[in-house]
Amino acid sequence: MYAHILKQSELKALFTSEAMVASARQRQHQHWRRLFSGTYDDDYIASVRRIAVTHARIGLEPSFYITTYLLALEEIHGLVINHYTRGVVTRAGRQRLERAIRAVDRAVLLDLQLVVGGYLQETGPSIAAVWTSSPTGSGWRSIRSPMA
């Protein structure tokens, strides 16, 4: 994923050294392990908020963040597909399945990116109110269990 990130001049400029890249990779790895641990408690939400604040502070636009998530999803889907279909589906069938899932991911995340961009343009500074509202509110409960 960082190979892609470092090819983007706007993103590469955010890293002033290889040590900074290594640190970001390590923190991202920790975040993804936590994401897939299945525990979406207040500590997890606070961690995500710290990530959001850091990204805002360094000027990382949500569109770059969402695009990076798309790349991660594509890689994860490929691993899952290969794991669960090996010996059951032909290689060509797995590749077709992976392309179909990739197309769905791209459409959904493009829509998410456009909605978030529009929301941010419309709300401007008032977005802070959303981020400071309680993570235990009803809106948060509906997304706390993505595996449900």
GROMACS .gro file of N, CA and C in nm:
model
  444
    1MET      N    1   0.082  -0.118   0.000
    1MET     CA    2   0.000   0.000   0.000
    1MET      C    3   0.087   0.126   0.000
    2TYR      N    4   0.195   0.123   0.077
    2TYR     CA    5   0.281   0.240   0.081
    2TYR      C    6   0.355   0.262  -0.051
    3ALA      N    7   0.372   0.158  -0.129
    3ALA     CA    8   0.432   0.177  -0.262
    3ALA      C    9   0.343   0.271  -0.343
    4HIS      N   10   0.212   0.250  -0.334
    4HIS     CA   11   0.116   0.338  -0.404
    4HIS      C   12   0.118   0.478  -0.342
    5ILE      N   13   0.116   0.484  -0.211
    5ILE     CA   14   0.112   0.613  -0.141
    5ILE      C   15   0.233   0.698  -0.180
    6LEU      N   16   0.350   0.637  -0.182
    6LEU     CA   17   0.472   0.712  -0.208
    6LEU      C   18   0.488   0.752  -0.354
    7LYS      N   19   0.405   0.697  -0.443
    7LYS     CA   20   0.406   0.740  -0.584
    7LYS      C   21   0.328   0.869  -0.604
    8GLN      N   22   0.245   0.903  -0.507
    8GLN     CA   23   0.163   1.026  -0.515
    8GLN      C   24   0.243   1.141  -0.455
    9SER      N   25   0.277   1.240  -0.535
    9SER     CA   26   0.363   1.349  -0.487
    9SER      C   27   0.303   1.421  -0.366
   10GLU      N   28   0.170   1.440  -0.365
   10GLU     CA   29   0.105   1.509  -0.252
   10GLU      C   30   0.120   1.428  -0.123
   11LEU      N   31   0.118   1.297  -0.137
   11LEU     CA   32   0.129   1.212  -0.018
   11LEU      C   33   0.275   1.194   0.023
   12LYS      N   34   0.361   1.175  -0.074
   12LYS     CA   35   0.503   1.157  -0.045
   12LYS      C   36   0.558   1.277   0.031
   13ALA      N   37   0.508   1.395  -0.001
   13ALA     CA   38   0.555   1.517   0.065
   13ALA      C   39   0.524   1.518   0.215
   14LEU      N   40   0.430   1.438   0.258
   14LEU     CA   41   0.395   1.432   0.400
   14LEU      C   42   0.500   1.359   0.483
   15PHE      N   43   0.586   1.283   0.416
   15PHE     CA   44   0.688   1.204   0.484
   15PHE      C   45   0.825   1.267   0.461
   16THR      N   46   0.892   1.303   0.568
   16THR     CA   47   1.021   1.370   0.555
   16THR      C   48   1.139   1.274   0.566
   17SER      N   49   1.113   1.147   0.600
   17SER     CA   50   1.222   1.051   0.613
   17SER      C   51   1.169   0.908   0.600
   18GLU      N   52   1.260   0.816   0.575
   18GLU     CA   53   1.224   0.674   0.571
   18GLU      C   54   1.175   0.627   0.707
   19ALA      N   55   1.232   0.682   0.813
   19ALA     CA   56   1.189   0.645   0.948
   19ALA      C   57   1.043   0.683   0.970
   20MET      N   58   1.003   0.796   0.915
   20MET     CA   59   0.864   0.840   0.926
   20MET      C   60   0.771   0.745   0.851
   21VAL      N   61   0.814   0.701   0.734
   21VAL     CA   62   0.735   0.604   0.655
   21VAL      C   63   0.724   0.473   0.733
   22ALA      N   64   0.834   0.426   0.788
   22ALA     CA   65   0.833   0.301   0.864
   22ALA      C   66   0.741   0.311   0.985
   23SER      N   67   0.744   0.423   1.052
   23SER     CA   68   0.657   0.445   1.168
   23SER      C   69   0.510   0.445   1.127
   24ALA      N   70   0.480   0.513   1.016
   24ALA     CA   71   0.342   0.517   0.968
   24ALA      C   72   0.294   0.377   0.929
   25ARG      N   73   0.380   0.301   0.863
   25ARG     CA   74   0.345   0.163   0.826
   25ARG      C   75   0.313   0.080   0.950
   26GLN      N   76   0.397   0.093   1.050
   26GLN     CA   77   0.380   0.015   1.173
   26GLN      C   78   0.250   0.055   1.244
   27ARG      N   79   0.223   0.184   1.252
   27ARG     CA   80   0.098   0.229   1.316
   27ARG      C   81  -0.024   0.185   1.236
   28GLN      N   82  -0.012   0.189   1.104
   28GLN     CA   83  -0.124   0.144   1.020
   28GLN      C   84  -0.148  -0.006   1.040
   29HIS      N   85  -0.041  -0.082   1.049
   29HIS     CA   86  -0.054  -0.226   1.074
   29HIS      C   87  -0.126  -0.250   1.207
   30GLN      N   88  -0.088  -0.177   1.310
   30GLN     CA   89  -0.155  -0.190   1.440
   30GLN      C   90  -0.304  -0.155   1.428
   31HIS      N   91  -0.333  -0.049   1.354
   31HIS     CA   92  -0.472  -0.008   1.337
   31HIS      C   93  -0.554  -0.117   1.268
   32TRP      N   94  -0.500  -0.175   1.160
   32TRP     CA   95  -0.574  -0.279   1.088
   32TRP      C   96  -0.591  -0.403   1.173
   33ARG      N   97  -0.492  -0.440   1.252
   33ARG     CA   98  -0.508  -0.554   1.343
   33ARG      C   99  -0.621  -0.527   1.442
   34ARG      N  100  -0.623  -0.406   1.493
   34ARG     CA  101  -0.728  -0.369   1.587
   34ARG      C  102  -0.864  -0.367   1.518
   35LEU      N  103  -0.871  -0.315   1.396
   35LEU     CA  104  -0.995  -0.310   1.320
   35LEU      C  105  -1.054  -0.450   1.304
   36PHE      N  106  -0.970  -0.547   1.272
   36PHE     CA  107  -1.020  -0.683   1.248
   36PHE      C  108  -1.023  -0.770   1.373
   37SER      N  109  -0.994  -0.711   1.488
   37SER     CA  110  -1.004  -0.786   1.613
   37SER      C  111  -1.150  -0.808   1.653
   38GLY      N  112  -1.238  -0.721   1.602
   38GLY     CA  113  -1.381  -0.734   1.633
   38GLY      C  114  -1.424  -0.656   1.755
   39THR      N  115  -1.333  -0.581   1.817
   39THR     CA  116  -1.367  -0.503   1.935
   39THR      C  117  -1.380  -0.357   1.895
   40TYR      N  118  -1.503  -0.308   1.894
   40TYR     CA  119  -1.531  -0.171   1.850
   40TYR      C  120  -1.585  -0.090   1.967
   41ASP      N  121  -1.502  -0.079   2.068
   41ASP     CA  122  -1.542  -0.012   2.191
   41ASP      C  123  -1.501   0.135   2.188
   42ASP      N  124  -1.517   0.202   2.302
   42ASP     CA  125  -1.483   0.344   2.310
   42ASP      C  126  -1.334   0.368   2.285
   43ASP      N  127  -1.248   0.274   2.328
   43ASP     CA  128  -1.104   0.289   2.303
   43ASP      C  129  -1.075   0.284   2.153
   44TYR      N  130  -1.142   0.195   2.083
   44TYR     CA  131  -1.123   0.188   1.938
   44TYR      C  132  -1.167   0.318   1.872
   45ILE      N  133  -1.283   0.368   1.912
   45ILE     CA  134  -1.335   0.492   1.854
   45ILE      C  135  -1.242   0.609   1.884
   46ALA      N  136  -1.189   0.613   2.007
   46ALA     CA  137  -1.094   0.719   2.041
   46ALA      C  138  -0.968   0.709   1.955
   47SER      N  139  -0.924   0.588   1.928
   47SER     CA  140  -0.807   0.567   1.843
   47SER      C  141  -0.833   0.618   1.701
   48VAL      N  142  -0.951   0.587   1.648
   48VAL     CA  143  -0.987   0.634   1.514
   48VAL      C  144  -0.995   0.786   1.511
   49ARG      N  145  -1.046   0.845   1.617
   49ARG     CA  146  -1.052   0.991   1.623
   49ARG      C  147  -0.912   1.052   1.622
   50ARG      N  148  -0.818   0.987   1.693
   50ARG     CA  149  -0.680   1.038   1.693
   50ARG      C  150  -0.622   1.031   1.552
   51ILE      N  151  -0.653   0.925   1.481
   51ILE     CA  152  -0.608   0.913   1.342
   51ILE      C  153  -0.666   1.027   1.259
   52ALA      N  154  -0.795   1.052   1.275
   52ALA     CA  155  -0.862   1.159   1.199
   52ALA      C  156  -0.799   1.294   1.230
   53VAL      N  157  -0.774   1.321   1.357
   53VAL     CA  158  -0.714   1.449   1.397
   53VAL      C  159  -0.574   1.463   1.339
   54THR      N  160  -0.497   1.355   1.345
   54THR     CA  161  -0.361   1.358   1.288
   54THR      C  162  -0.367   1.385   1.139
   55HIS      N  163  -0.455   1.316   1.068
   55HIS     CA  164  -0.466   1.336   0.924
   55HIS      C  165  -0.511   1.478   0.891
   56ALA      N  166  -0.602   1.532   0.971
   56ALA     CA  167  -0.646   1.671   0.949
   56ALA      C  168  -0.529   1.767   0.973
   57ARG      N  169  -0.453   1.740   1.079
   57ARG     CA  170  -0.341   1.828   1.115
   57ARG      C  171  -0.235   1.832   1.006
   58ILE      N  172  -0.208   1.716   0.943
   58ILE     CA  173  -0.104   1.713   0.840
   58ILE      C  174  -0.158   1.748   0.701
   59GLY      N  175  -0.289   1.767   0.692
   59GLY     CA  176  -0.349   1.807   0.565
   59GLY      C  177  -0.381   1.692   0.470
   60LEU      N  178  -0.399   1.572   0.524
   60LEU     CA  179  -0.435   1.458   0.441
   60LEU      C  180  -0.585   1.465   0.411
   61GLU      N  181  -0.617   1.486   0.286
   61GLU     CA  182  -0.757   1.498   0.247
   61GLU      C  183  -0.828   1.362   0.257
   62PRO      N  184  -0.957   1.363   0.293
   62PRO     CA  185  -1.031   1.236   0.302
   62PRO      C  186  -1.027   1.154   0.173
   63SER      N  187  -1.020   1.218   0.058
   63SER     CA  188  -1.018   1.142  -0.067
   63SER      C  189  -0.896   1.051  -0.075
   64PHE      N  190  -0.780   1.096  -0.027
   64PHE     CA  191  -0.662   1.011  -0.026
   64PHE      C  192  -0.679   0.894   0.071
   65TYR      N  193  -0.738   0.924   0.185
   65TYR     CA  194  -0.760   0.822   0.287
   65TYR      C  195  -0.856   0.715   0.236
   66ILE      N  196  -0.963   0.757   0.172
   66ILE     CA  197  -1.061   0.662   0.118
   66ILE      C  198  -1.000   0.580   0.006
   67THR      N  199  -0.921   0.641  -0.080
   67THR     CA  200  -0.855   0.567  -0.187
   67THR      C  201  -0.761   0.461  -0.131
   68THR      N  202  -0.690   0.494  -0.024
   68THR     CA  203  -0.601   0.397   0.039
   68THR      C  204  -0.681   0.281   0.097
   69TYR      N  205  -0.796   0.310   0.153
   69TYR     CA  206  -0.882   0.203   0.203
   69TYR      C  207  -0.927   0.112   0.089
   70LEU      N  208  -0.955   0.171  -0.026
   70LEU     CA  209  -0.993   0.091  -0.142
   70LEU      C  210  -0.881  -0.006  -0.177
   71LEU      N  211  -0.759   0.041  -0.181
   71LEU     CA  212  -0.646  -0.046  -0.212
   71LEU      C  213  -0.633  -0.159  -0.110
   72ALA      N  214  -0.652  -0.125   0.017
   72ALA     CA  215  -0.645  -0.226   0.122
   72ALA      C  216  -0.756  -0.330   0.105
   73LEU      N  217  -0.878  -0.283   0.077
   73LEU     CA  218  -0.990  -0.375   0.057
   73LEU      C  219  -0.965  -0.469  -0.060
   74GLU      N  220  -0.912  -0.415  -0.168
   74GLU     CA  221  -0.884  -0.499  -0.284
   74GLU      C  222  -0.785  -0.610  -0.250
   75GLU      N  223  -0.683  -0.575  -0.174
   75GLU     CA  224  -0.584  -0.674  -0.135
   75GLU      C  225  -0.644  -0.777  -0.040
   76ILE      N  226  -0.721  -0.731   0.056
   76ILE     CA  227  -0.784  -0.821   0.154
   76ILE      C  228  -0.882  -0.914   0.084
   77HIS      N  229  -0.964  -0.861  -0.005
   77HIS     CA  230  -1.060  -0.945  -0.077
   77HIS      C  231  -0.988  -1.053  -0.157
   78GLY      N  232  -0.879  -1.017  -0.222
   78GLY     CA  233  -0.803  -1.115  -0.298
   78GLY      C  234  -0.754  -1.229  -0.210
   79LEU      N  235  -0.704  -1.196  -0.091
   79LEU     CA  236  -0.657  -1.299   0.002
   79LEU      C  237  -0.772  -1.388   0.049
   80VAL      N  238  -0.884  -1.326   0.084
   80VAL     CA  239  -0.999  -1.403   0.132
   80VAL      C  240  -1.053  -1.494   0.021
   81ILE      N  241  -1.066  -1.441  -0.099
   81ILE     CA  242  -1.117  -1.519  -0.211
   81ILE      C  243  -1.027  -1.639  -0.237
   82ASN      N  244  -0.897  -1.615  -0.244
   82ASN     CA  245  -0.804  -1.725  -0.268
   82ASN      C  246  -0.809  -1.830  -0.159
   83HIS      N  247  -0.821  -1.784  -0.034
   83HIS     CA  248  -0.824  -1.878   0.078
   83HIS      C  249  -0.948  -1.967   0.075
   84TYR      N  250  -1.063  -1.908   0.053
   84TYR     CA  251  -1.188  -1.981   0.064
   84TYR      C  252  -1.234  -2.049  -0.064
   85THR      N  253  -1.172  -2.019  -0.175
   85THR     CA  254  -1.217  -2.084  -0.299
   85THR      C  255  -1.113  -2.179  -0.357
   86ARG      N  256  -0.996  -2.186  -0.299
   86ARG     CA  257  -0.892  -2.275  -0.351
   86ARG      C  258  -0.941  -2.420  -0.347
   87GLY      N  259  -0.931  -2.487  -0.458
   87GLY     CA  260  -0.975  -2.626  -0.468
   87GLY      C  261  -1.123  -2.640  -0.497
   88VAL      N  262  -1.196  -2.530  -0.491
   88VAL     CA  263  -1.340  -2.534  -0.516
   88VAL      C  264  -1.376  -2.462  -0.645
   89VAL      N  265  -1.306  -2.352  -0.670
   89VAL     CA  266  -1.331  -2.269  -0.787
   89VAL      C  267  -1.201  -2.261  -0.867
   90THR      N  268  -1.212  -2.261  -0.996
   90THR     CA  269  -1.092  -2.252  -1.080
   90THR      C  270  -1.023  -2.117  -1.060
   91ARG      N  271  -0.899  -2.110  -1.098
   91ARG     CA  272  -0.825  -1.985  -1.087
   91ARG      C  273  -0.895  -1.875  -1.168
   92ALA      N  274  -0.940  -1.906  -1.287
   92ALA     CA  275  -1.012  -1.808  -1.369
   92ALA      C  276  -1.140  -1.763  -1.299
   93GLY      N  277  -1.208  -1.855  -1.234
   93GLY     CA  278  -1.330  -1.820  -1.160
   93GLY      C  279  -1.299  -1.729  -1.042
   94ARG      N  280  -1.189  -1.757  -0.972
   94ARG     CA  281  -1.148  -1.671  -0.860
   94ARG      C  282  -1.114  -1.531  -0.910
   95GLN      N  283  -1.048  -1.523  -1.024
   95GLN     CA  284  -1.013  -1.393  -1.080
   95GLN      C  285  -1.137  -1.313  -1.120
   96ARG      N  286  -1.237  -1.382  -1.178
   96ARG     CA  287  -1.362  -1.313  -1.213
   96ARG      C  288  -1.433  -1.264  -1.086
   97LEU      N  289  -1.436  -1.348  -0.985
   97LEU     CA  290  -1.498  -1.310  -0.858
   97LEU      C  291  -1.426  -1.190  -0.797
   98GLU      N  292  -1.295  -1.192  -0.799
   98GLU     CA  293  -1.218  -1.082  -0.744
   98GLU      C  294  -1.243  -0.952  -0.820
   99ARG      N  295  -1.251  -0.959  -0.953
   99ARG     CA  296  -1.280  -0.839  -1.033
   99ARG      C  297  -1.419  -0.786  -1.002
  100ALA      N  298  -1.515  -0.875  -0.984
  100ALA     CA  299  -1.652  -0.831  -0.953
  100ALA      C  300  -1.656  -0.761  -0.817
  101ILE      N  301  -1.591  -0.818  -0.719
  101ILE     CA  302  -1.589  -0.757  -0.585
  101ILE      C  303  -1.514  -0.625  -0.590
  102ARG      N  304  -1.405  -0.620  -0.666
  102ARG     CA  305  -1.329  -0.496  -0.682
  102ARG      C  306  -1.418  -0.387  -0.742
  103ALA      N  307  -1.499  -0.420  -0.840
  103ALA     CA  308  -1.588  -0.322  -0.903
  103ALA      C  309  -1.690  -0.270  -0.802
  104VAL      N  310  -1.743  -0.359  -0.718
  104VAL     CA  311  -1.838  -0.317  -0.615
  104VAL      C  312  -1.769  -0.224  -0.516
  105ASP      N  313  -1.651  -0.263  -0.470
  105ASP     CA  314  -1.577  -0.179  -0.375
  105ASP      C  315  -1.551  -0.040  -0.432
  106ARG      N  316  -1.507  -0.037  -0.557
  106ARG     CA  317  -1.475   0.092  -0.619
  106ARG      C  318  -1.600   0.180  -0.629
  107ALA      N  319  -1.712   0.123  -0.666
  107ALA     CA  320  -1.835   0.201  -0.676
  107ALA      C  321  -1.879   0.253  -0.539
  108VAL      N  322  -1.876   0.166  -0.439
  108VAL     CA  323  -1.920   0.206  -0.305
  108VAL      C  324  -1.828   0.312  -0.246
  109LEU      N  325  -1.698   0.292  -0.260
  109LEU     CA  326  -1.606   0.389  -0.201
  109LEU      C  327  -1.601   0.520  -0.280
  110LEU      N  328  -1.626   0.515  -0.408
  110LEU     CA  329  -1.639   0.639  -0.485
  110LEU      C  330  -1.759   0.717  -0.432
  111ASP      N  331  -1.870   0.648  -0.412
  111ASP     CA  332  -1.989   0.712  -0.359
  111ASP      C  333  -1.961   0.770  -0.221
  112LEU      N  334  -1.894   0.694  -0.136
  112LEU     CA  335  -1.858   0.741  -0.002
  112LEU      C  336  -1.771   0.866  -0.012
  113GLN      N  337  -1.672   0.862  -0.098
  113GLN     CA  338  -1.583   0.976  -0.115
  113GLN      C  339  -1.660   1.100  -0.159
  114LEU      N  340  -1.752   1.085  -0.253
  114LEU     CA  341  -1.830   1.198  -0.301
  114LEU      C  342  -1.924   1.252  -0.193
  115VAL      N  343  -1.985   1.163  -0.118
  115VAL     CA  344  -2.076   1.206  -0.012
  115VAL      C  345  -1.998   1.277   0.098
  116VAL      N  346  -1.885   1.219   0.140
  116VAL     CA  347  -1.805   1.282   0.245
  116VAL      C  348  -1.755   1.419   0.198
  117GLY      N  349  -1.707   1.425   0.073
  117GLY     CA  350  -1.662   1.553   0.019
  117GLY      C  351  -1.772   1.657   0.017
  118GLY      N  352  -1.889   1.618  -0.028
  118GLY     CA  353  -2.002   1.710  -0.029
  118GLY      C  354  -2.043   1.752   0.111
  119TYR      N  355  -2.042   1.658   0.202
  119TYR     CA  356  -2.076   1.687   0.342
  119TYR      C  357  -1.978   1.788   0.401
  120LEU      N  358  -1.849   1.765   0.377
  120LEU     CA  359  -1.748   1.856   0.431
  120LEU      C  360  -1.760   1.995   0.369
  121GLN      N  361  -1.789   2.001   0.240
  121GLN     CA  362  -1.808   2.132   0.176
  121GLN      C  363  -1.929   2.204   0.234
  122GLU      N  364  -2.033   2.130   0.261
  122GLU     CA  365  -2.157   2.190   0.310
  122GLU      C  366  -2.146   2.233   0.456
  123THR      N  367  -2.082   2.153   0.538
  123THR     CA  368  -2.079   2.179   0.682
  123THR      C  369  -1.962   2.264   0.726
  124GLY      N  370  -1.852   2.259   0.652
  124GLY     CA  371  -1.734   2.338   0.688
  124GLY      C  372  -1.695   2.317   0.833
  125PRO      N  373  -1.674   2.426   0.906
  125PRO     CA  374  -1.627   2.416   1.045
  125PRO      C  375  -1.724   2.343   1.138
  126SER      N  376  -1.851   2.336   1.103
  126SER     CA  377  -1.946   2.272   1.194
  126SER      C  378  -1.926   2.121   1.202
  127ILE      N  379  -1.838   2.066   1.118
  127ILE     CA  380  -1.811   1.922   1.123
  127ILE      C  381  -1.755   1.883   1.260
  128ALA      N  382  -1.690   1.975   1.328
  128ALA     CA  383  -1.633   1.945   1.460
  128ALA      C  384  -1.740   1.894   1.555
  129ALA      N  385  -1.861   1.943   1.541
  129ALA     CA  386  -1.970   1.899   1.629
  129ALA      C  387  -1.997   1.750   1.613
  130VAL      N  388  -1.984   1.699   1.493
  130VAL     CA  389  -2.007   1.557   1.469
  130VAL      C  390  -1.900   1.474   1.538
  131TRP      N  391  -1.776   1.517   1.529
  131TRP     CA  392  -1.664   1.440   1.585
  131TRP      C  393  -1.658   1.448   1.735
  132THR      N  394  -1.718   1.550   1.794
  132THR     CA  395  -1.713   1.561   1.940
  132THR      C  396  -1.837   1.505   2.006
  133SER      N  397  -1.935   1.460   1.928
  133SER     CA  398  -2.054   1.400   1.987
  133SER      C  399  -2.018   1.264   2.045
  134SER      N  400  -2.097   1.218   2.136
  134SER     CA  401  -2.068   1.094   2.207
  134SER      C  402  -2.068   0.973   2.115
  135PRO      N  403  -1.965   0.889   2.125
  135PRO     CA  404  -1.961   0.768   2.043
  135PRO      C  405  -2.061   0.663   2.090
  136THR      N  406  -2.129   0.690   2.200
  136THR     CA  407  -2.227   0.593   2.247
  136THR      C  408  -2.368   0.629   2.201
  137GLY      N  409  -2.379   0.731   2.119
  137GLY     CA  410  -2.510   0.770   2.065
  137GLY      C  411  -2.563   0.666   1.968
  138SER      N  412  -2.689   0.679   1.932
  138SER     CA  413  -2.754   0.577   1.850
  138SER      C  414  -2.689   0.558   1.713
  139GLY      N  415  -2.635   0.665   1.653
  139GLY     CA  416  -2.570   0.653   1.524
  139GLY      C  417  -2.447   0.564   1.529
  140TRP      N  418  -2.376   0.569   1.640
  140TRP     CA  419  -2.255   0.487   1.653
  140TRP      C  420  -2.291   0.341   1.675
  141ARG      N  421  -2.399   0.314   1.750
  141ARG     CA  422  -2.435   0.175   1.779
  141ARG      C  423  -2.460   0.095   1.653
  142SER      N  424  -2.515   0.157   1.552
  142SER     CA  425  -2.549   0.083   1.430
  142SER      C  426  -2.427   0.039   1.352
  143ILE      N  427  -2.312   0.102   1.372
  143ILE     CA  428  -2.193   0.064   1.297
  143ILE      C  429  -2.089  -0.006   1.382
  144ARG      N  430  -2.116  -0.027   1.507
  144ARG     CA  431  -2.018  -0.089   1.595
  144ARG      C  432  -1.997  -0.236   1.567
  145SER      N  433  -2.088  -0.298   1.497
  145SER     CA  434  -2.080  -0.440   1.474
  145SER      C  435  -2.084  -0.472   1.326
  146PRO      N  436  -1.974  -0.443   1.255
  146PRO     CA  437  -1.977  -0.463   1.110
  146PRO      C  438  -1.989  -0.608   1.068
  147MET      N  439  -1.966  -0.701   1.156
  147MET     CA  440  -1.973  -0.841   1.121
  147MET      C  441  -2.113  -0.898   1.143
  148ALA      N  442  -2.203  -0.817   1.200
  148ALA     CA  443  -2.339  -0.864   1.229
  148ALA      C  444  -2.420  -0.882   1.104
   0.00000   0.00000   0.00000
